[in-house]
PDB file of C-alpha atoms in Angstrom:
ATOM      1  CA  MET A  24     -39.457  62.152   1.554  1.00 52.00           C
ATOM      2  CA  ASN A  25     -41.246  60.060   4.154  1.00 58.00           C
ATOM      3  CA  SER A  26     -39.125  59.199   7.210  1.00 61.00           C
ATOM      4  CA  LYS A  27     -39.773  55.464   6.801  1.00 60.00           C
ATOM      5  CA  TYR A  28     -38.603  55.509   3.187  1.00 55.00           C
ATOM      6  CA  ARG A  29     -35.688  57.727   4.124  1.00 59.00           C
ATOM      7  CA  ARG A  30     -34.608  55.258   6.810  1.00 64.00           C
ATOM      8  CA  ASP A  31     -34.818  52.345   4.330  1.00 66.00           C
ATOM      9  CA  TYR A  32     -32.951  54.409   1.749  1.00 61.00           C
ATOM     10  CA  LEU A  33     -30.138  55.102   4.252  1.00 62.00           C
ATOM     11  CA  ARG A  34     -30.002  51.421   5.236  1.00 70.00           C
ATOM     12  CA  VAL A  35     -29.652  50.358   1.591  1.00 66.00           C
ATOM     13  CA  TRP A  36     -27.026  53.056   1.040  1.00 63.00           C
ATOM     14  CA  ARG A  37     -24.991  51.822   4.048  1.00 70.00           C
ATOM     15  CA  ILE A  38     -25.138  48.236   2.763  1.00 69.00           C
ATOM     16  CA  PHE A  39     -24.019  49.457  -0.664  1.00 66.00           C
ATOM     17  CA  ILE A  40     -21.134  51.426   0.853  1.00 67.00           C
ATOM     18  CA  ASN A  41     -20.039  48.399   2.925  1.00 70.00           C
ATOM     19  CA  PHE A  42     -20.293  46.183  -0.169  1.00 71.00           C
ATOM     20  CA  THR A  43     -18.192  48.572  -2.239  1.00 74.00           C
ATOM     21  CA  ALA A  44     -15.578  48.731   0.537  1.00 72.00           C
ATOM     22  CA  VAL A  45     -15.372  44.925   0.635  1.00 73.00           C
ATOM     23  CA  LYS A  46     -15.371  44.816  -3.151  1.00 75.00           C
ATOM     24  CA  SER A  47     -12.500  47.301  -3.361  1.00 79.00           C
ATOM     25  CA  LYS A  48     -10.482  45.300  -0.784  1.00 79.00           C
ATOM     26  CA  LEU A  49     -11.169  42.095  -2.684  1.00 75.00           C
ATOM     27  CA  LEU A  50     -10.131  43.703  -5.968  1.00 78.00           C
ATOM     28  CA  PHE A  51      -6.959  44.992  -4.305  1.00 81.00           C
ATOM     29  CA  MET A  52      -6.140  41.462  -3.090  1.00 79.00           C
ATOM     30  CA  ILE A  53      -6.739  40.029  -6.567  1.00 76.00           C
ATOM     31  CA  GLU A  54      -4.516  42.702  -8.107  1.00 82.00           C
ATOM     32  CA  CYS A  55      -1.745  41.903  -5.596  1.00 80.00           C
ATOM     33  CA  ILE A  56      -1.950  38.199  -6.394  1.00 77.00           C
ATOM     34  CA  ALA A  57      -2.000  38.908 -10.141  1.00 77.00           C
ATOM     35  CA  GLU A  58       1.104  41.078  -9.847  1.00 82.00           C
ATOM     36  CA  ASN A  59       2.931  38.454  -7.749  1.00 86.00           C
ATOM     37  CA  LEU A  60       1.912  35.158  -9.333  1.00 88.00           C
ATOM     38  CA  CYS A  61       5.325  33.632  -8.725  1.00 90.00           C
ATOM     39  CA  ALA A  62       4.923  34.209  -4.985  1.00 91.00           C
ATOM     40  CA  PHE A  63       1.389  32.788  -5.181  1.00 91.00           C
ATOM     41  CA  TRP A  64       2.666  29.544  -6.743  1.00 93.00           C
ATOM     42  CA  LEU A  65       5.512  29.335  -4.230  1.00 95.00           C
ATOM     43  CA  VAL A  66       3.072  29.728  -1.322  1.00 94.00           C
ATOM     44  CA  ILE A  67       0.938  26.937  -2.806  1.00 95.00           C
ATOM     45  CA  THR A  68       4.106  24.807  -3.104  1.00 96.00           C
ATOM     46  CA  VAL A  69       5.048  25.327   0.545  1.00 96.00           C
ATOM     47  CA  LEU A  70       1.495  24.684   1.762  1.00 96.00           C
ATOM     48  CA  CYS A  71       1.320  21.441  -0.227  1.00 94.00           C
ATOM     49  CA  LEU A  72       4.662  20.309   1.185  1.00 94.00           C
ATOM     50  CA  ILE A  73       3.472  21.008   4.736  1.00 94.00           C
ATOM     51  CA  VAL A  74       0.288  19.007   4.125  1.00 94.00           C
ATOM     52  CA  GLU A  75       2.378  16.188   2.599  1.00 91.00           C
ATOM     53  CA  LEU A  76       4.517  16.055   5.732  1.00 91.00           C
ATOM     54  CA  CYS A  77       1.341  15.488   7.727  1.00 90.00           C
ATOM     55  CA  THR A  78      -0.114  12.809   5.430  1.00 86.00           C
ATOM     56  CA  GLY A  79       2.910  10.991   4.007  1.00 75.00           C
ATOM     57  CA  GLY A  80       1.086   9.375   1.086  1.00 81.00           C
ATOM     58  CA  PHE A  81       3.308  10.926  -1.605  1.00 86.00           C
ATOM     59  CA  PHE A  82       0.160  12.363  -3.229  1.00 90.00           C
ATOM     60  CA  ILE A  83       0.092  16.024  -2.215  1.00 92.00           C
ATOM     61  CA  VAL A  84       3.768  16.380  -3.158  1.00 93.00           C
ATOM     62  CA  CYS A  85       2.648  15.955  -6.785  1.00 94.00           C
ATOM     63  CA  PHE A  86       0.593  19.135  -6.401  1.00 95.00           C
ATOM     64  CA  ALA A  87       3.613  20.856  -4.862  1.00 95.00           C
ATOM     65  CA  PHE A  88       5.671  19.811  -7.899  1.00 95.00           C
ATOM     66  CA  GLY A  89       2.975  21.158 -10.223  1.00 96.00           C
ATOM     67  CA  ALA A  90       2.842  24.451  -8.312  1.00 96.00           C
ATOM     68  CA  LEU A  91       6.620  24.781  -8.480  1.00 95.00           C
ATOM     69  CA  CYS A  92       6.475  24.265 -12.240  1.00 95.00           C
ATOM     70  CA  GLY A  93       3.676  26.847 -12.352  1.00 94.00           C
ATOM     71  CA  ALA A  94       5.978  29.286 -10.545  1.00 94.00           C
ATOM     72  CA  LEU A  95       8.653  28.682 -13.164  1.00 94.00           C
ATOM     73  CA  ALA A  96       6.051  29.260 -15.902  1.00 94.00           C
ATOM     74  CA  THR A  97       5.581  32.841 -14.657  1.00 91.00           C
ATOM     75  CA  LEU A  98       8.807  33.611 -16.528  1.00 91.00           C
ATOM     76  CA  PHE A  99       7.249  32.609 -19.842  1.00 91.00           C
ATOM     77  CA  GLY A 100       3.579  33.531 -19.889  1.00 86.00           C
ATOM     78  CA  GLY A 101       0.335  34.557 -18.291  1.00 87.00           C
ATOM     79  CA  PHE A 102      -1.952  32.923 -15.789  1.00 88.00           C
ATOM     80  CA  TYR A 103      -3.590  30.473 -18.208  1.00 91.00           C
ATOM     81  CA  LEU A 104      -0.203  29.092 -19.259  1.00 93.00           C
ATOM     82  CA  GLN A 105       0.777  28.763 -15.596  1.00 93.00           C
ATOM     83  CA  LEU A 106      -2.480  26.983 -14.816  1.00 93.00           C
ATOM     84  CA  ALA A 107      -1.970  24.597 -17.743  1.00 96.00           C
ATOM     85  CA  VAL A 108       1.602  23.864 -16.620  1.00 96.00           C
ATOM     86  CA  PHE A 109       0.345  23.239 -13.075  1.00 96.00           C
ATOM     87  CA  VAL A 110      -2.318  20.791 -14.260  1.00 96.00           C
ATOM     88  CA  ILE A 111       0.004  18.954 -16.667  1.00 97.00           C
ATOM     89  CA  PHE A 112       2.895  18.541 -14.263  1.00 96.00           C
ATOM     90  CA  THR A 113       0.609  17.562 -11.399  1.00 95.00           C
ATOM     91  CA  ALA A 114      -0.955  14.875 -13.607  1.00 96.00           C
ATOM     92  CA  ILE A 115       2.516  13.663 -14.647  1.00 95.00           C
ATOM     93  CA  GLY A 116       3.480  13.478 -10.986  1.00 92.00           C
ATOM     94  CA  ILE A 117       0.356  11.575  -9.977  1.00 92.00           C
ATOM     95  CA  PHE A 118       0.210   9.087 -12.852  1.00 94.00           C
ATOM     96  CA  LEU A 119       3.880   8.537 -13.708  1.00 91.00           C
ATOM     97  CA  VAL A 120       6.229   9.578 -10.914  1.00 88.00           C
ATOM     98  CA  ARG A 121       4.151   8.610  -7.850  1.00 87.00           C
ATOM     99  CA  PRO A 122       3.784   4.892  -8.700  1.00 87.00           C
ATOM    100  CA  LEU A 123       7.511   4.606  -9.415  1.00 86.00           C
ATOM    101  CA  ALA A 124       8.400   6.373  -6.180  1.00 83.00           C
ATOM    102  CA  LEU A 125       6.009   4.225  -4.133  1.00 81.00           C
ATOM    103  CA  ASN A 126       7.490   1.056  -5.662  1.00 81.00           C
ATOM    104  CA  TYR A 127      10.982   2.282  -4.843  1.00 79.00           C
ATOM    105  CA  LEU A 128      10.123   3.297  -1.277  1.00 75.00           C
ATOM    106  CA  ASN A 129       7.891   0.329  -0.390  1.00 72.00           C
ATOM    107  CA  GLY A 130       9.768  -2.348  -2.305  1.00 66.00           C
ATOM    108  CA  ARG A 131       8.623  -4.247  -5.361  1.00 60.00           C
ATOM    109  CA  SER A 132       5.179  -5.828  -5.288  1.00 52.00           C
ATOM    110  CA  GLY A 133       6.621  -9.303  -4.648  1.00 51.00           C
ATOM    111  CA  ASP A 134       9.430  -8.054  -2.403  1.00 55.00           C
ATOM    112  CA  ARG A 135       7.472  -7.118   0.723  1.00 60.00           C
ATOM    113  CA  ARG A 136       9.696  -5.806   3.495  1.00 62.00           C
ATOM    114  CA  LEU A 137       9.007  -7.461   6.801  1.00 64.00           C
ATOM    115  CA  SER A 138       9.180  -5.628  10.086  1.00 64.00           C
ATOM    116  CA  ASN A 139       8.918  -6.341  13.796  1.00 68.00           C
ATOM    117  CA  ALA A 140       7.841  -9.892  14.640  1.00 70.00           C
ATOM    118  CA  ASP A 141       7.237 -10.850  10.982  1.00 75.00           C
ATOM    119  CA  ALA A 142      10.952 -10.430  10.342  1.00 81.00           C
ATOM    120  CA  LEU A 143      11.669 -13.214  12.852  1.00 85.00           C
ATOM    121  CA  ILE A 144      10.137 -15.962  10.709  1.00 88.00           C
ATOM    122  CA  GLY A 145      12.937 -18.131   9.365  1.00 87.00           C
ATOM    123  CA  ARG A 146      15.457 -16.925  11.952  1.00 89.00           C
ATOM    124  CA  THR A 147      17.225 -19.215  14.401  1.00 91.00           C
ATOM    125  CA  GLY A 148      17.337 -18.751  18.145  1.00 92.00           C
ATOM    126  CA  ILE A 149      18.276 -20.485  21.375  1.00 93.00           C
ATOM    127  CA  VAL A 150      15.724 -21.737  23.882  1.00 94.00           C
ATOM    128  CA  SER A 151      16.201 -19.666  27.051  1.00 93.00           C
ATOM    129  CA  GLN A 152      13.463 -21.409  29.056  1.00 93.00           C
ATOM    130  CA  THR A 153      12.401 -24.992  28.339  1.00 92.00           C
ATOM    131  CA  ILE A 154       9.394 -25.249  26.063  1.00 91.00           C
ATOM    132  CA  GLU A 155       7.074 -27.700  27.839  1.00 91.00           C
ATOM    133  CA  HIS A 156       5.145 -30.486  26.090  1.00 88.00           C
ATOM    134  CA  MET A 157       2.013 -28.847  24.628  1.00 88.00           C
ATOM    135  CA  GLY A 158       2.956 -25.683  26.526  1.00 90.00           C
ATOM    136  CA  TYR A 159       5.066 -22.571  26.265  1.00 92.00           C
ATOM    137  CA  GLY A 160       8.652 -21.548  26.882  1.00 93.00           C
ATOM    138  CA  ARG A 161      10.980 -18.740  25.834  1.00 94.00           C
ATOM    139  CA  VAL A 162      13.371 -18.270  22.907  1.00 94.00           C
ATOM    140  CA  ALA A 163      16.199 -15.701  22.641  1.00 93.00           C
ATOM    141  CA  ILE A 164      16.771 -14.159  19.218  1.00 91.00           C
ATOM    142  CA  ASP A 165      19.268 -11.300  18.812  1.00 85.00           C
ATOM    143  CA  GLY A 166      19.080 -10.449  22.507  1.00 85.00           C
ATOM    144  CA  ASP A 167      15.268 -10.332  22.601  1.00 88.00           C
ATOM    145  CA  ASP A 168      13.379 -12.947  24.584  1.00 90.00           C
ATOM    146  CA  TRP A 169      10.130 -14.198  23.005  1.00 91.00           C
ATOM    147  CA  LYS A 170       7.371 -16.425  24.315  1.00 92.00           C
ATOM    148  CA  ALA A 171       7.296 -19.551  22.137  1.00 93.00           C
ATOM    149  CA  ARG A 172       5.618 -22.880  21.557  1.00 92.00           C
ATOM    150  CA  THR A 173       6.481 -25.772  19.277  1.00 91.00           C
ATOM    151  CA  ASP A 174       4.600 -26.525  16.106  1.00 86.00           C
ATOM    152  CA  ASN A 175       4.128 -30.213  17.024  1.00 87.00           C
ATOM    153  CA  GLY A 176       3.778 -29.881  20.819  1.00 84.00           C
ATOM    154  CA  ASP A 177       7.110 -31.565  21.649  1.00 87.00           C
ATOM    155  CA  GLU A 178       9.313 -30.505  24.537  1.00 90.00           C
ATOM    156  CA  ILE A 179      12.526 -28.620  23.693  1.00 91.00           C
ATOM    157  CA  LYS A 180      15.181 -28.238  26.396  1.00 91.00           C
ATOM    158  CA  LYS A 181      16.947 -25.040  27.395  1.00 92.00           C
ATOM    159  CA  GLY A 182      20.018 -24.231  25.275  1.00 91.00           C
ATOM    160  CA  GLU A 183      18.860 -26.039  22.112  1.00 92.00           C
ATOM    161  CA  ARG A 184      18.700 -24.263  18.761  1.00 93.00           C
ATOM    162  CA  VAL A 185      15.325 -23.653  17.126  1.00 93.00           C
ATOM    163  CA  ILE A 186      14.062 -22.032  13.941  1.00 92.00           C
ATOM    164  CA  VAL A 187      11.006 -19.781  13.895  1.00 92.00           C
ATOM    165  CA  THR A 188       8.309 -21.185  11.585  1.00 91.00           C
ATOM    166  CA  GLY A 189       5.470 -18.796  12.364  1.00 89.00           C
ATOM    167  CA  ARG A 190       3.875 -16.506  14.876  1.00 87.00           C
ATOM    168  CA  GLU A 191       0.519 -15.797  16.418  1.00 88.00           C
ATOM    169  CA  SER A 192       0.351 -12.304  17.876  1.00 84.00           C
ATOM    170  CA  ILE A 193       3.521 -12.124  20.005  1.00 86.00           C
ATOM    171  CA  ILE A 194       3.924 -15.888  20.486  1.00 90.00           C
ATOM    172  CA  LEU A 195       6.422 -17.538  18.154  1.00 92.00           C
ATOM    173  CA  THR A 196       5.993 -21.010  16.743  1.00 92.00           C
ATOM    174  CA  VAL A 197       9.318 -22.837  16.582  1.00 93.00           C
ATOM    175  CA  THR A 198      10.762 -26.186  15.567  1.00 92.00           C
ATOM    176  CA  LYS A 199      13.981 -27.860  16.678  1.00 89.00           C
ATOM    177  CA  THR A 200      16.939 -27.556  14.293  1.00 86.00           C
ATOM    178  CA  ASP A 201      20.213 -29.425  14.071  1.00 78.00           C
ATOM    179  CA  ARG A 202      22.261 -26.449  12.845  1.00 66.00           C
TER     180      ARG A 202
END
């Protein structure tokens, strides 16, 4: 055999040996997963829950629920049954449970929960610094002091009660109240 062909033959043989070693390791990994499908589904469940903690959209948790159901399906059948259970329960979670949970957590569509400065609209406060004519002053509400102006540009003296009618950024718009 020619030395050039022999060298090429040895190179091909080494590649084949490396490929068979990788192939045998890959087959071993697949056999381990196939023998421990319950653990596989539980690992998928935990990974999905970790990702859900990072995103918080209540979407990935549906996949975690499907994977948990797939883990329970290992008691009853093979991989294709487990895969079908995973797909079905994930779809149920996404299309049925997720919208209900989001409505419960975020409030009804018409019942928007207000936070921060938006929650101040409609509240009453006491003027802590006189609101000047066409200018600004300060209003105390629940111990917090807010920059404020009147909605009609009138002057409101210190100590008078006002009601918040709106806001623009962090400046409240107020009107004098008799209450």
